[in-house]
Coordinates of C-alpha atoms and ligand atoms in Angstrom, one line a residue:
Chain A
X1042 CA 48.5 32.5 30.0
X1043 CA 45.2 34.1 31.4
X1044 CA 41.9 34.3 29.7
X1045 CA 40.4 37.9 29.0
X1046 CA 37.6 38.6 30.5
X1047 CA 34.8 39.7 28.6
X1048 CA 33.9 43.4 30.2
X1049 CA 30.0 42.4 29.6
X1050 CA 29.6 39.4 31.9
X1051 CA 32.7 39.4 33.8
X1052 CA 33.4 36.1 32.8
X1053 CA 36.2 34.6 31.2
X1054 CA 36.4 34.5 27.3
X1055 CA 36.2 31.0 27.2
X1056 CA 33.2 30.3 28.8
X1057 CA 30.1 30.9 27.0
X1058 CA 26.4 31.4 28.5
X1059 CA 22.9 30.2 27.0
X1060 CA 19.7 28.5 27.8
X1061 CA 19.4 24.9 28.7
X1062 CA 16.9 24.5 26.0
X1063 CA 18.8 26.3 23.8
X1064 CA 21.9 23.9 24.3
X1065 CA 19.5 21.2 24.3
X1066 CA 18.1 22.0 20.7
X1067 CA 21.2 22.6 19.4
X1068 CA 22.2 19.0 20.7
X1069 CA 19.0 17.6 18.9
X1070 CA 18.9 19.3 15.8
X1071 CA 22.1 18.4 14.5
X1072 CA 21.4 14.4 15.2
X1073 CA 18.4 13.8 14.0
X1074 CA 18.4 9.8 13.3
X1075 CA 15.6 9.6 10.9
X1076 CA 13.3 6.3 10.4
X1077 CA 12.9 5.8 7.0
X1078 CA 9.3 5.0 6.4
X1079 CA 9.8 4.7 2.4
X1080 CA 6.7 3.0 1.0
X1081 CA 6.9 4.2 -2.6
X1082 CA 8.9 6.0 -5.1
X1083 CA 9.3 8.7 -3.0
X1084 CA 11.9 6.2 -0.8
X1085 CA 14.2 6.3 -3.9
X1086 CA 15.0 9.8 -3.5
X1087 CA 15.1 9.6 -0.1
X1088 CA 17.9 6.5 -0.3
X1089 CA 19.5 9.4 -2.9
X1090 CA 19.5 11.9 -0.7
X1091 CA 21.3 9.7 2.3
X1092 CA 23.7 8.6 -0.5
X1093 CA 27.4 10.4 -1.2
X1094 CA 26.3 12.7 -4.2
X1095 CA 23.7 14.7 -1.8
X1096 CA 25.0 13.6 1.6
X1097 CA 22.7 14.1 4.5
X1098 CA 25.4 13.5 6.6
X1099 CA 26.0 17.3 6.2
X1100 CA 23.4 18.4 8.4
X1101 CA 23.7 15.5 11.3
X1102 CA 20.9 13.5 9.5
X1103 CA 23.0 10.5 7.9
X1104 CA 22.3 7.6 10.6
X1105 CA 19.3 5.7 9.3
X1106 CA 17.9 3.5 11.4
X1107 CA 15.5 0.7 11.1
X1108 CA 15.0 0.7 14.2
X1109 CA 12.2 3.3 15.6
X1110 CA 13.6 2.6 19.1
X1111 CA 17.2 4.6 18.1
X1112 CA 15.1 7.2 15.6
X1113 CA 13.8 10.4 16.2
X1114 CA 12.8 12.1 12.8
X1115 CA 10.6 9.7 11.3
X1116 CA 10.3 10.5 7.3
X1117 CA 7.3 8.9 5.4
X1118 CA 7.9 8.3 2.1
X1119 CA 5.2 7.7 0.0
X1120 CA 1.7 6.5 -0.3
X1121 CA 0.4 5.0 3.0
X1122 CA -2.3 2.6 2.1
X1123 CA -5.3 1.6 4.7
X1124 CA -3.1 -1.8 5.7
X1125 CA -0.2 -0.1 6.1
X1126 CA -1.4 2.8 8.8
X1127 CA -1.6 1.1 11.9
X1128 CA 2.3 -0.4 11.1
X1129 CA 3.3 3.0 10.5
X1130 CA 1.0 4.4 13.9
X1131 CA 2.9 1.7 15.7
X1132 CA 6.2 2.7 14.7
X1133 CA 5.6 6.4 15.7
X1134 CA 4.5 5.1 19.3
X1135 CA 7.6 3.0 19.6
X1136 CA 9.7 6.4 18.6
X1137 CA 11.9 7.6 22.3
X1138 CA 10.7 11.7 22.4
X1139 CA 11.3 14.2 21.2
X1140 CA 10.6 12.9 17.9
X1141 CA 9.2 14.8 14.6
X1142 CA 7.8 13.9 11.4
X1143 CA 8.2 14.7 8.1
X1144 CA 5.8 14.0 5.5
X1145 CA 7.5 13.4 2.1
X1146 CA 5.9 13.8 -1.4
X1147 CA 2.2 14.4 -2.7
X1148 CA 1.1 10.8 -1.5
X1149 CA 2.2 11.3 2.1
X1150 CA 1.1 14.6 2.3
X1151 CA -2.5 14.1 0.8
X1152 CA -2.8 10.9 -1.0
X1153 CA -1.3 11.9 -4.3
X1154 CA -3.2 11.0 -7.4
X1155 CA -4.2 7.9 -5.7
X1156 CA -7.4 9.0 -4.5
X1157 CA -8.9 5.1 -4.1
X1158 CA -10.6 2.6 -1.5
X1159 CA -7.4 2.2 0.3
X1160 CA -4.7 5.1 0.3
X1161 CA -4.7 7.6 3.3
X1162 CA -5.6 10.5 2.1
X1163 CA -2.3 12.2 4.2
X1164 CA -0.5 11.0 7.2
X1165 CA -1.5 13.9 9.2
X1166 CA -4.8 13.1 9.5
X1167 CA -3.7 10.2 12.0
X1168 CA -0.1 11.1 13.2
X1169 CA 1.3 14.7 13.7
X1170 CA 3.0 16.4 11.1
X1171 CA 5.9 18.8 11.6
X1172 CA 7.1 19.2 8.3
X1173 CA 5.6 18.8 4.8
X1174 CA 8.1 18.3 1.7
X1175 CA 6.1 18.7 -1.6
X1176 CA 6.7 17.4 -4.9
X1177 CA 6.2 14.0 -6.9
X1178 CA 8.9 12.8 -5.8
X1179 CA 11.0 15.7 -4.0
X1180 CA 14.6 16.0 -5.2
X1181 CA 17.1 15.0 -2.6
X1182 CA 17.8 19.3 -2.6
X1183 CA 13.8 19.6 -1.5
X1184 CA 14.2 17.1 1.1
X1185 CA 16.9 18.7 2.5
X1186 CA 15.4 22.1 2.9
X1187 CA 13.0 20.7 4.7
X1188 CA 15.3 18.8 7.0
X1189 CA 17.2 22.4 7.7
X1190 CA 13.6 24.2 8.3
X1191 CA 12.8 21.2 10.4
X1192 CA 16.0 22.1 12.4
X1193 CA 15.5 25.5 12.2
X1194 CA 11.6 24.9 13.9
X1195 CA 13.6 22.9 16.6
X1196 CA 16.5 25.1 17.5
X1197 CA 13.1 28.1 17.6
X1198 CA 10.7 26.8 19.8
X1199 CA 12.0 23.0 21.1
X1200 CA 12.4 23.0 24.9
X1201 CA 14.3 20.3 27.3
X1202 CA 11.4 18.9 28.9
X1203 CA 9.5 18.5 25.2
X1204 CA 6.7 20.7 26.3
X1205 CA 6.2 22.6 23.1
X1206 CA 4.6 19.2 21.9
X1207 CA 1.4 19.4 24.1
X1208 CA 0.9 23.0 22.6
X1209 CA -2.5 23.4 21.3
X1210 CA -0.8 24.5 18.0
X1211 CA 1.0 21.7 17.8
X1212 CA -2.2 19.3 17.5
X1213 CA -3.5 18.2 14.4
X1214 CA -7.2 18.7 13.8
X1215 CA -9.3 16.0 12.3
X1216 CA -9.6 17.0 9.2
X1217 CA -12.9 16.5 7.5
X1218 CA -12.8 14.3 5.0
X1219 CA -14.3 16.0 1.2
X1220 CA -14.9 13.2 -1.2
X1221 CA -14.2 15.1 -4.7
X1222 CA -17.2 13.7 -7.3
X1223 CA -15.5 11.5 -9.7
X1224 CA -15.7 11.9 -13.1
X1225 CA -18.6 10.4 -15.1
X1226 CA -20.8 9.3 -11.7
Chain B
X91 CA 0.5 -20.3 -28.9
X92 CA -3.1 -21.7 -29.5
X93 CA -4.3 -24.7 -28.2
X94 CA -3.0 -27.8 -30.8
X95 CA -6.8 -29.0 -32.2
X96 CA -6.4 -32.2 -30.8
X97 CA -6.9 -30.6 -27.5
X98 CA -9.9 -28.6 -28.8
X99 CA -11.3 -31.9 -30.4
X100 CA -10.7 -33.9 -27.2
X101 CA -12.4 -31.3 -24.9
X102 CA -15.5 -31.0 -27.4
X103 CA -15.9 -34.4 -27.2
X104 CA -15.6 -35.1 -24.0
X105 CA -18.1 -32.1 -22.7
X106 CA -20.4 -31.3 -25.4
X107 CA -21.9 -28.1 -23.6
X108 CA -18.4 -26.2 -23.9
X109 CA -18.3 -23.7 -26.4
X110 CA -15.1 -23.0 -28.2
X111 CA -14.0 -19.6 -30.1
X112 CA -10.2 -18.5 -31.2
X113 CA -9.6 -14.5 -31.3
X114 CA -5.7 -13.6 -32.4
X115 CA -4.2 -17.1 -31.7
X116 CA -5.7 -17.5 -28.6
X117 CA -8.2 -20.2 -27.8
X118 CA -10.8 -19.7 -25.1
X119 CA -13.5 -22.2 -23.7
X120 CA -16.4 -21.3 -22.2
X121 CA -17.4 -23.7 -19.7
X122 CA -20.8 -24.6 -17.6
X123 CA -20.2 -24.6 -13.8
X124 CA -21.3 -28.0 -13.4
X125 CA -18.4 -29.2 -15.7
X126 CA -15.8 -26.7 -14.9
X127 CA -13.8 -28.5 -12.5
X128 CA -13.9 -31.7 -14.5
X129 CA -12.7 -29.8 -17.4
X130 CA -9.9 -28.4 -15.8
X131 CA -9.0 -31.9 -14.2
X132 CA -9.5 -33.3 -18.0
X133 CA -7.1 -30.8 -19.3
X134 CA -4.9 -30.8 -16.1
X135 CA -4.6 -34.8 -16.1
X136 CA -4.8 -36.3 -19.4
X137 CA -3.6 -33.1 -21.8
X138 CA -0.4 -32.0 -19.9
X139 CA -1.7 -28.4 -19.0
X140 CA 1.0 -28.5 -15.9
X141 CA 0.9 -24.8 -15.4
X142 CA -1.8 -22.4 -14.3
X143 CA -0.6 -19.2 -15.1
X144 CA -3.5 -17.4 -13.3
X145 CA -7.0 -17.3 -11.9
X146 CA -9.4 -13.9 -12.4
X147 CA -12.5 -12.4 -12.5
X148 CA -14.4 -9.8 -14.5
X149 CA -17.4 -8.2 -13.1
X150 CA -19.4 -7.4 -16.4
X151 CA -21.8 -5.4 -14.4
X152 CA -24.2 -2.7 -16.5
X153 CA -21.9 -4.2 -19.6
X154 CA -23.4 -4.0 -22.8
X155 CA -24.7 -7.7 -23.7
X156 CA -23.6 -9.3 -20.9
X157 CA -25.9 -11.7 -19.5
X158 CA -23.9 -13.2 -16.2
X159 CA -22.4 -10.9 -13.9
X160 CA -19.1 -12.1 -13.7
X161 CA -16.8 -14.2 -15.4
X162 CA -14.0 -16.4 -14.5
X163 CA -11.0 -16.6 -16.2
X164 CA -8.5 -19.6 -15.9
X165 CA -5.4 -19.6 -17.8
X166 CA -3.7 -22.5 -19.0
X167 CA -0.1 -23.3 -20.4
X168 CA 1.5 -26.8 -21.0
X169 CA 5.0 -26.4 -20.5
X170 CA 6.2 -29.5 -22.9
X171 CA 3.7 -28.2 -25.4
X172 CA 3.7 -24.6 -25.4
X173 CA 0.0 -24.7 -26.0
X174 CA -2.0 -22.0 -24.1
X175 CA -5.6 -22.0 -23.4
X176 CA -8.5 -20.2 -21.5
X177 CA -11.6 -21.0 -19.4
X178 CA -14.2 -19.0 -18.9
X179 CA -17.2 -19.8 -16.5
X180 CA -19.7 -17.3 -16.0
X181 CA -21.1 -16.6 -12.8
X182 CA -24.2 -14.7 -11.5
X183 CA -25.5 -14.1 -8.1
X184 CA -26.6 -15.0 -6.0
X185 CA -24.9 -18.6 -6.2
X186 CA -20.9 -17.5 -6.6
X187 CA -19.5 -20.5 -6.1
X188 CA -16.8 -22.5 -7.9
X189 CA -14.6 -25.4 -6.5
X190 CA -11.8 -24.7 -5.5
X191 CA -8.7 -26.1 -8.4
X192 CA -5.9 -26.3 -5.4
X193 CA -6.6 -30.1 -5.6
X194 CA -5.1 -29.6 -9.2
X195 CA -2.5 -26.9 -8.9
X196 CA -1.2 -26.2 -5.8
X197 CA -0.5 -22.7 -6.9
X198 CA -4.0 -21.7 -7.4
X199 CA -3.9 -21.3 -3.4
X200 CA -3.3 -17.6 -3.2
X201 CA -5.2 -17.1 -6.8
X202 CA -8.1 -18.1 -5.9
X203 CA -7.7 -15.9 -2.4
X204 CA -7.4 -12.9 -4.3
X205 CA -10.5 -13.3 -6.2
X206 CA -11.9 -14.1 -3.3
X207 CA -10.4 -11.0 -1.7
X208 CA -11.6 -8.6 -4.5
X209 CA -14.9 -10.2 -6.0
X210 CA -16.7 -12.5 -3.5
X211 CA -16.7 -15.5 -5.4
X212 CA -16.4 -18.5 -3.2
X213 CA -13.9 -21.4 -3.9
X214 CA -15.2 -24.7 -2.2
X215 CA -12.8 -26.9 -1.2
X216 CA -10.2 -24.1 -0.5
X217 CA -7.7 -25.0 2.2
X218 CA -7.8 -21.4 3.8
X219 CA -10.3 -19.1 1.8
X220 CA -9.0 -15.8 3.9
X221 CA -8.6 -12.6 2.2
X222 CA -5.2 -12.0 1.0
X223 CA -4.4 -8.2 0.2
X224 CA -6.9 -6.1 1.7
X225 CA -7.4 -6.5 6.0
X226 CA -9.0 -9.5 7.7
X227 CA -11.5 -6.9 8.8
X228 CA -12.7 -5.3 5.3
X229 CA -16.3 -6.7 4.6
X230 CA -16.5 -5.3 0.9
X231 CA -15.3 -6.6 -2.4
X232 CA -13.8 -3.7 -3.9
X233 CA -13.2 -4.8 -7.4
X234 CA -16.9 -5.1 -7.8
X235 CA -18.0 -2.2 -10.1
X236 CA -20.8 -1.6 -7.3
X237 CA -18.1 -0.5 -5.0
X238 CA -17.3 3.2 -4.8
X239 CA -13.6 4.0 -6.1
X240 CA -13.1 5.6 -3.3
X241 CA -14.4 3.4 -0.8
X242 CA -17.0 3.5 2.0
X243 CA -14.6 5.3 4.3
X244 CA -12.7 2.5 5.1
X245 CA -9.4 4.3 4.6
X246 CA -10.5 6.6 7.3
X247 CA -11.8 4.4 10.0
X248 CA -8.6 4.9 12.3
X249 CA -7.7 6.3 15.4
X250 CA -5.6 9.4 15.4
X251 CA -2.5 10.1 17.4
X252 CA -2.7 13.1 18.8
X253 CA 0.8 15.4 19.3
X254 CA 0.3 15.3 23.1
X255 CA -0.5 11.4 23.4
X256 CA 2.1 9.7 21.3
Ligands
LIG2587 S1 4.5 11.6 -4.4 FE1 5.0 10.8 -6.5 S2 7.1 10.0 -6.2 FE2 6.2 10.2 -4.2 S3 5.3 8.3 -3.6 FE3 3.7 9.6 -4.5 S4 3.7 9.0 -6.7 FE4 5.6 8.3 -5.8

């Protein structure tokens, strides 16, 4: 039987046309492995949302991986603390690219209420951010908004060669660092 | 459970300098530096006090009526017994060292790193008096109440990985 041909390209019907990055995002987006950084509370609803009731294997996401050499979506989990950082630096160096972040939950994001000696006051300020996921602790529904605006941000403006990532946009700035007075000094 | 009074009796009589007092069923004993390790060895040895539940500080600094800076806590048990007890020695810079009990109970190895760890107070004799939950490179002990909450910006002395270089 022959194929129609579709009057606009003059192709057949069976044989579509897009970008190479397009394809490419496409490809990525709906595979993301993620790393599961999960350092707090924050991990339990993250080990919730990969479990049967919410099922991130929906949206591609499912595989976790302890291994940052097979992940590309790394998702932090909870407060950082000053001992911790260069493990979690080292993990996002050994990640293949392209490779994102997500920063899950008050503590990740900005250090929570734990505003002592030895939490990171956010992630961001030493590893790049894509997407932030508030709450204390996000439900599993939060987290996965952000993972489909995550893959929304990919399919938009991810390219095959990864060179949206040297964009200046894309760079985190240091962030000065405001001590708020505590109370009673 | 408070320590039985033969206990008390023994350890007044055998270091007259310690100072007993009893607050809801619990016994404490403050003791002098110079006879704290015996004590412990006394109570360790000859009254049965097999288990050392834990080793602490508390750093009584701008405290109302407090004369030493800090104070050392040692708690007791005796398993057979059930009798409890605590020791006290008070401490005050600039001389903040103890021996070290490890001799005693070989479980007072990682207590006695922690209070190194968060109040500076040295434990002679220590196999391996490295800081336990805070990085080898931290100089500051930050449970001393002259240490900011917040720190001295250690929590921010990192390099950052940049979008483009990672
Ligand atoms: S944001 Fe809340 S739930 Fe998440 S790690 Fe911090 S304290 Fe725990």
């Amino acid at each position: 039987m022959a194929v129609a041909t579709n009057p606009q390209t003059g192709l057949p019907d069976n044989v579509m046309v897009s970008r190479l990055d397009a394809l490419a995002n496409w490809c990525r987006k709906n595979s993301l492995w993620p790393m599961p950084f999960a350092t707090a509370c924050c991990g339990i609803e993250l080990m919730a949302t990969g479990a049967s009731r919410h099922d991130l294997a929906r949206f591609g996401a499912e595989v976790f991986r302890f291994s940052p050499r097979q992940c590309d979506l790394m998702i932090v989990a909870g407060r950082v603390v000053m001992k911790m950082l260069p493990v979690l630096q080292r993990i996002w160096q050994q990640m293949p690219e392209p490779k994102w972040c997500i920063s899950m939950g008050a503590c990740a994001s900005t250090g929570g209420v734990f505003d002592t000696y030895c939490v990171v006051q956010g992630i961001d300020r030493f590893i790049p951010v894509d997407m932030y996921v508030p709450g204390c602790p996000p439900r599993p529904e939060q987290l996965i908004q952000g993972i489909i605006d995550l893959q929304d941000k990919i399919q938009r403006e991810g390219t095959l060669s990864g060179k949206e990532f040297a964009l200046p946009q894309r760079q985190q700035r240091k962030r000065a660092l405001v001590e708020l007075p505590i109370i009673g000094q | 459970m408070p320590a039985a009074p033969e206990t008390v009796n023994a350890i007044k009589g055998r270091f007259a300098e310690a100072v007993e007092s009893e607050f809801r069923g619990q016994t404490r004993v403050i003791a002098p530096r110079e006879s704290l390790f015996d004590m412990l060895q006394f109570l360790r040895g000859t009254r049965g006090f097999d288990l050392l539940v834990d080793i602490t500080c508390v750093d009584y600094l701008n405290y109302r009526d407090a004369i030493e800076r800090f104070g050392l806590v040692y708690l007791l048990a005796n398993v057979e017994t059930s009798e409890r007890i605590t020791i006290r020695c008070f401490l005050d810079e600039p001389d903040l060292t103890v021996p070290s009990v490890t001799s005693l109970w070989a479980g007072a190895d990682w207590m006695e790193r922690e209070v190194w760890d968060m109040f500076g107070i040295h434990f002679e004799g220590h196999p391996d008096l490295r800081r336990i939950l805070l990085p080898d490179e931290y100089t500051a002990f930050p449970l001393r109440k002259d240490y900011p909450l917040q720190g001295r910006g250690e929590r921010h002395n990192f390099p950052v990985l940049r979008r483009d270089q990672s």
